[in-house]
Each structure stands twice: as structure tokens, then as C-alpha cells.
């Protein structure tokens, strides 16, 4: 199933500009994203790339809890300079059914 790329998707701009693209002491993603050319100077490119990702790859249900249903979308995030293998996490609250972007993380190779 594809996450609908319309009014049913919520990606908080602050999630990009104040979290993913800013260095964090723990679970930093800014250095990873910088490898593909995503920086604080171009958060709109990251936003568009995330939207492109959900149009290209299927969402897989991950788990449910009191907040709603969580989904993962794995694929290649196309950056200004190269692509990155990522896993994006989405929440579909039972209340309104809109898909909310939670975070993204590097897709790691399978351990042998």
C-alpha cells in the first residue's frame, strides 16, 4: 500500500529544520543526510524527497498501540548529490487517519 500523498499526509516542517537537519548528541541524522546534500540550507529538498519516497515505495504495517498504527517505508531517498537507503516511520492515528511523519533512519545491511 502507498501512503497517500495528499491532504492525508502531515510532515511537520520543524521535524526537518529543528531535528533531522540539526546535529544531535544522540541519534544524530544530520551527518547521514549531509552525505546526500541535505542541509539546513535546503530543508524543502528533504521534504520533497520524503514525499517522492512514499509515492515510490510501499508502506508496510509495523505495529499498533494506543496512538494508532505505525508503518515503515523503506527505499532510496534521492538527495541533491546522491541517494541514501532509508527507513521512514509513519503514524496513522485512529482519530483522524492522516499519516504523520515520525522520523527516518539509515537502512542498515543485514548482519551475518
PDB file of C-alpha atoms in Angstrom:
ATOM      1  CA  UNK A   1       0.000   0.000   0.000  1.00  0.00           C
ATOM      2  CA  UNK A   2       1.193   3.516  -0.749  1.00  0.00           C
ATOM      3  CA  UNK A   3       0.800   6.323   1.753  1.00  0.00           C
ATOM      4  CA  UNK A   4      -1.500   8.836   0.058  1.00  0.00           C
ATOM      5  CA  UNK A   5       0.471  11.931  -0.915  1.00  0.00           C
ATOM      6  CA  UNK A   6      -2.253  14.473  -0.457  1.00  0.00           C
ATOM      7  CA  UNK A   7      -4.072  16.167   2.392  1.00  0.00           C
ATOM      8  CA  UNK A   8      -3.752  12.880   4.279  1.00  0.00           C
ATOM      9  CA  UNK A   9      -0.003  13.352   4.932  1.00  0.00           C
ATOM     10  CA  UNK A  10       1.481  15.511   7.669  1.00  0.00           C
ATOM     11  CA  UNK A  11       5.199  16.307   7.730  1.00  0.00           C
ATOM     12  CA  UNK A  12       5.990  18.901  10.375  1.00  0.00           C
ATOM     13  CA  UNK A  13       8.499  21.346   8.865  1.00  0.00           C
ATOM     14  CA  UNK A  14      10.061  21.729  12.322  1.00  0.00           C
ATOM     15  CA  UNK A  15      10.823  17.990  12.279  1.00  0.00           C
ATOM     16  CA  UNK A  16      13.146  18.712   9.355  1.00  0.00           C
ATOM     17  CA  UNK A  17      14.561  22.089  10.363  1.00  0.00           C
ATOM     18  CA  UNK A  18      14.855  21.594  14.115  1.00  0.00           C
ATOM     19  CA  UNK A  19      15.616  17.878  14.351  1.00  0.00           C
ATOM     20  CA  UNK A  20      16.735  15.913  11.285  1.00  0.00           C
ATOM     21  CA  UNK A  21      18.993  18.606   9.819  1.00  0.00           C
ATOM     22  CA  UNK A  22      20.417  19.763  13.174  1.00  0.00           C
ATOM     23  CA  UNK A  23      23.268  17.956  14.919  1.00  0.00           C
ATOM     24  CA  UNK A  24      22.022  15.936  17.904  1.00  0.00           C
ATOM     25  CA  UNK A  25      24.161  14.446  20.663  1.00  0.00           C
ATOM     26  CA  UNK A  26      22.209  11.176  20.411  1.00  0.00           C
ATOM     27  CA  UNK A  27      20.739   9.586  17.299  1.00  0.00           C
ATOM     28  CA  UNK A  28      22.105  12.308  15.023  1.00  0.00           C
ATOM     29  CA  UNK A  29      20.767  12.125  11.486  1.00  0.00           C
ATOM     30  CA  UNK A  30      22.207  15.391  10.132  1.00  0.00           C
ATOM     31  CA  UNK A  31      25.607  13.912   9.188  1.00  0.00           C
ATOM     32  CA  UNK A  32      23.923  10.979   7.466  1.00  0.00           C
ATOM     33  CA  UNK A  33      21.618  13.291   5.475  1.00  0.00           C
ATOM     34  CA  UNK A  34      24.509  15.633   4.612  1.00  0.00           C
ATOM     35  CA  UNK A  35      26.106  12.755   2.672  1.00  0.00           C
ATOM     36  CA  UNK A  36      23.341  13.211   0.090  1.00  0.00           C
ATOM     37  CA  UNK A  37      23.475  17.015   0.140  1.00  0.00           C
ATOM     38  CA  UNK A  38      20.642  17.717   2.592  1.00  0.00           C
ATOM     39  CA  UNK A  39      21.480  20.630   4.905  1.00  0.00           C
ATOM     40  CA  UNK A  40      19.760  23.362   6.893  1.00  0.00           C
ATOM     41  CA  UNK A  41      20.009  25.476   3.732  1.00  0.00           C
ATOM     42  CA  UNK A  42      17.658  23.216   1.742  1.00  0.00           C
ATOM     43  CA  UNK A  43      15.036  21.593   4.012  1.00  0.00           C
ATOM     44  CA  UNK A  44      12.453  21.855   1.241  1.00  0.00           C
ATOM     45  CA  UNK A  45      14.517  19.405  -0.825  1.00  0.00           C
ATOM     46  CA  UNK A  46      14.378  16.893   2.020  1.00  0.00           C
ATOM     47  CA  UNK A  47      10.617  17.402   2.285  1.00  0.00           C
ATOM     48  CA  UNK A  48      10.133  16.793  -1.442  1.00  0.00           C
ATOM     49  CA  UNK A  49      12.388  13.735  -1.348  1.00  0.00           C
ATOM     50  CA  UNK A  50      10.395  12.212   1.507  1.00  0.00           C
ATOM     51  CA  UNK A  51       7.170  12.803  -0.439  1.00  0.00           C
ATOM     52  CA  UNK A  52       8.744  11.207  -3.528  1.00  0.00           C
ATOM     53  CA  UNK A  53       9.815   8.220  -1.425  1.00  0.00           C
ATOM     54  CA  UNK A  54       6.264   7.488  -0.264  1.00  0.00           C
ATOM     55  CA  UNK A  55       4.984   7.737  -3.842  1.00  0.00           C
ATOM     56  CA  UNK A  56       7.595   5.224  -4.996  1.00  0.00           C
ATOM     57  CA  UNK A  57       7.727   2.583  -2.254  1.00  0.00           C
ATOM     58  CA  UNK A  58       5.064   0.649  -0.365  1.00  0.00           C
ATOM     59  CA  UNK A  59       4.251   1.215   3.290  1.00  0.00           C
ATOM     60  CA  UNK A  60       4.374  -1.876   5.481  1.00  0.00           C
ATOM     61  CA  UNK A  61       2.423  -2.040   8.724  1.00  0.00           C
ATOM     62  CA  UNK A  62       4.836  -2.289  11.638  1.00  0.00           C
ATOM     63  CA  UNK A  63       2.808  -2.253  14.869  1.00  0.00           C
ATOM     64  CA  UNK A  64      -0.160  -0.761  16.663  1.00  0.00           C
ATOM     65  CA  UNK A  65      -0.512   0.890  20.042  1.00  0.00           C
ATOM     66  CA  UNK A  66      -2.797   3.349  21.805  1.00  0.00           C
ATOM     67  CA  UNK A  67      -1.692   6.128  19.400  1.00  0.00           C
ATOM     68  CA  UNK A  68      -2.597   4.291  16.213  1.00  0.00           C
ATOM     69  CA  UNK A  69      -0.881   2.204  13.550  1.00  0.00           C
ATOM     70  CA  UNK A  70       2.786   2.620  12.678  1.00  0.00           C
ATOM     71  CA  UNK A  71       4.101   2.000   9.172  1.00  0.00           C
ATOM     72  CA  UNK A  72       7.559   1.773   7.639  1.00  0.00           C
ATOM     73  CA  UNK A  73       8.512   2.836   4.146  1.00  0.00           C
ATOM     74  CA  UNK A  74      11.945   1.625   3.057  1.00  0.00           C
ATOM     75  CA  UNK A  75      13.687   2.878  -0.035  1.00  0.00           C
ATOM     76  CA  UNK A  76      16.187   5.230  -1.603  1.00  0.00           C
ATOM     77  CA  UNK A  77      15.922   8.869  -0.591  1.00  0.00           C
ATOM     78  CA  UNK A  78      17.094  10.941  -3.565  1.00  0.00           C
ATOM     79  CA  UNK A  79      19.315  13.802  -2.435  1.00  0.00           C
ATOM     80  CA  UNK A  80      20.927  16.667  -4.327  1.00  0.00           C
ATOM     81  CA  UNK A  81      24.222  14.757  -4.600  1.00  0.00           C
ATOM     82  CA  UNK A  82      23.352  11.071  -4.151  1.00  0.00           C
ATOM     83  CA  UNK A  83      20.717   8.714  -2.792  1.00  0.00           C
ATOM     84  CA  UNK A  84      20.579   7.144   0.657  1.00  0.00           C
ATOM     85  CA  UNK A  85      18.947   3.887   1.732  1.00  0.00           C
ATOM     86  CA  UNK A  86      16.500   4.846   4.478  1.00  0.00           C
ATOM     87  CA  UNK A  87      13.582   3.642   6.534  1.00  0.00           C
ATOM     88  CA  UNK A  88      10.888   6.218   7.222  1.00  0.00           C
ATOM     89  CA  UNK A  89       8.455   5.780  10.100  1.00  0.00           C
ATOM     90  CA  UNK A  90       4.848   6.960   9.886  1.00  0.00           C
ATOM     91  CA  UNK A  91       1.952   7.015  12.341  1.00  0.00           C
ATOM     92  CA  UNK A  92      -1.673   6.797  11.288  1.00  0.00           C
ATOM     93  CA  UNK A  93      -3.683   7.877  14.345  1.00  0.00           C
ATOM     94  CA  UNK A  94      -7.030   6.193  14.786  1.00  0.00           C
ATOM     95  CA  UNK A  95      -8.573   9.619  15.456  1.00  0.00           C
ATOM     96  CA  UNK A  96      -8.167  11.235  12.039  1.00  0.00           C
ATOM     97  CA  UNK A  97      -6.473   8.601   9.854  1.00  0.00           C
ATOM     98  CA  UNK A  98      -3.922  11.070   8.466  1.00  0.00           C
ATOM     99  CA  UNK A  99      -0.390   9.774   8.073  1.00  0.00           C
ATOM    100  CA  UNK A 100       2.121  11.651  10.238  1.00  0.00           C
ATOM    101  CA  UNK A 101       5.838  11.513   9.518  1.00  0.00           C
ATOM    102  CA  UNK A 102       7.657  10.387  12.673  1.00  0.00           C
ATOM    103  CA  UNK A 103      11.297  10.068  11.603  1.00  0.00           C
ATOM    104  CA  UNK A 104      13.756   8.463   9.256  1.00  0.00           C
ATOM    105  CA  UNK A 105      16.839   6.386   9.869  1.00  0.00           C
ATOM    106  CA  UNK A 106      19.580   4.807   7.789  1.00  0.00           C
ATOM    107  CA  UNK A 107      18.761   1.388   6.446  1.00  0.00           C
ATOM    108  CA  UNK A 108      21.438  -0.943   7.738  1.00  0.00           C
ATOM    109  CA  UNK A 109      22.639  -4.036   5.924  1.00  0.00           C
ATOM    110  CA  UNK A 110      21.599  -7.366   7.332  1.00  0.00           C
ATOM    111  CA  UNK A 111      24.029  -8.747   9.866  1.00  0.00           C
ATOM    112  CA  UNK A 112      25.528 -12.121   9.094  1.00  0.00           C
TER     113      UNK A 112
END
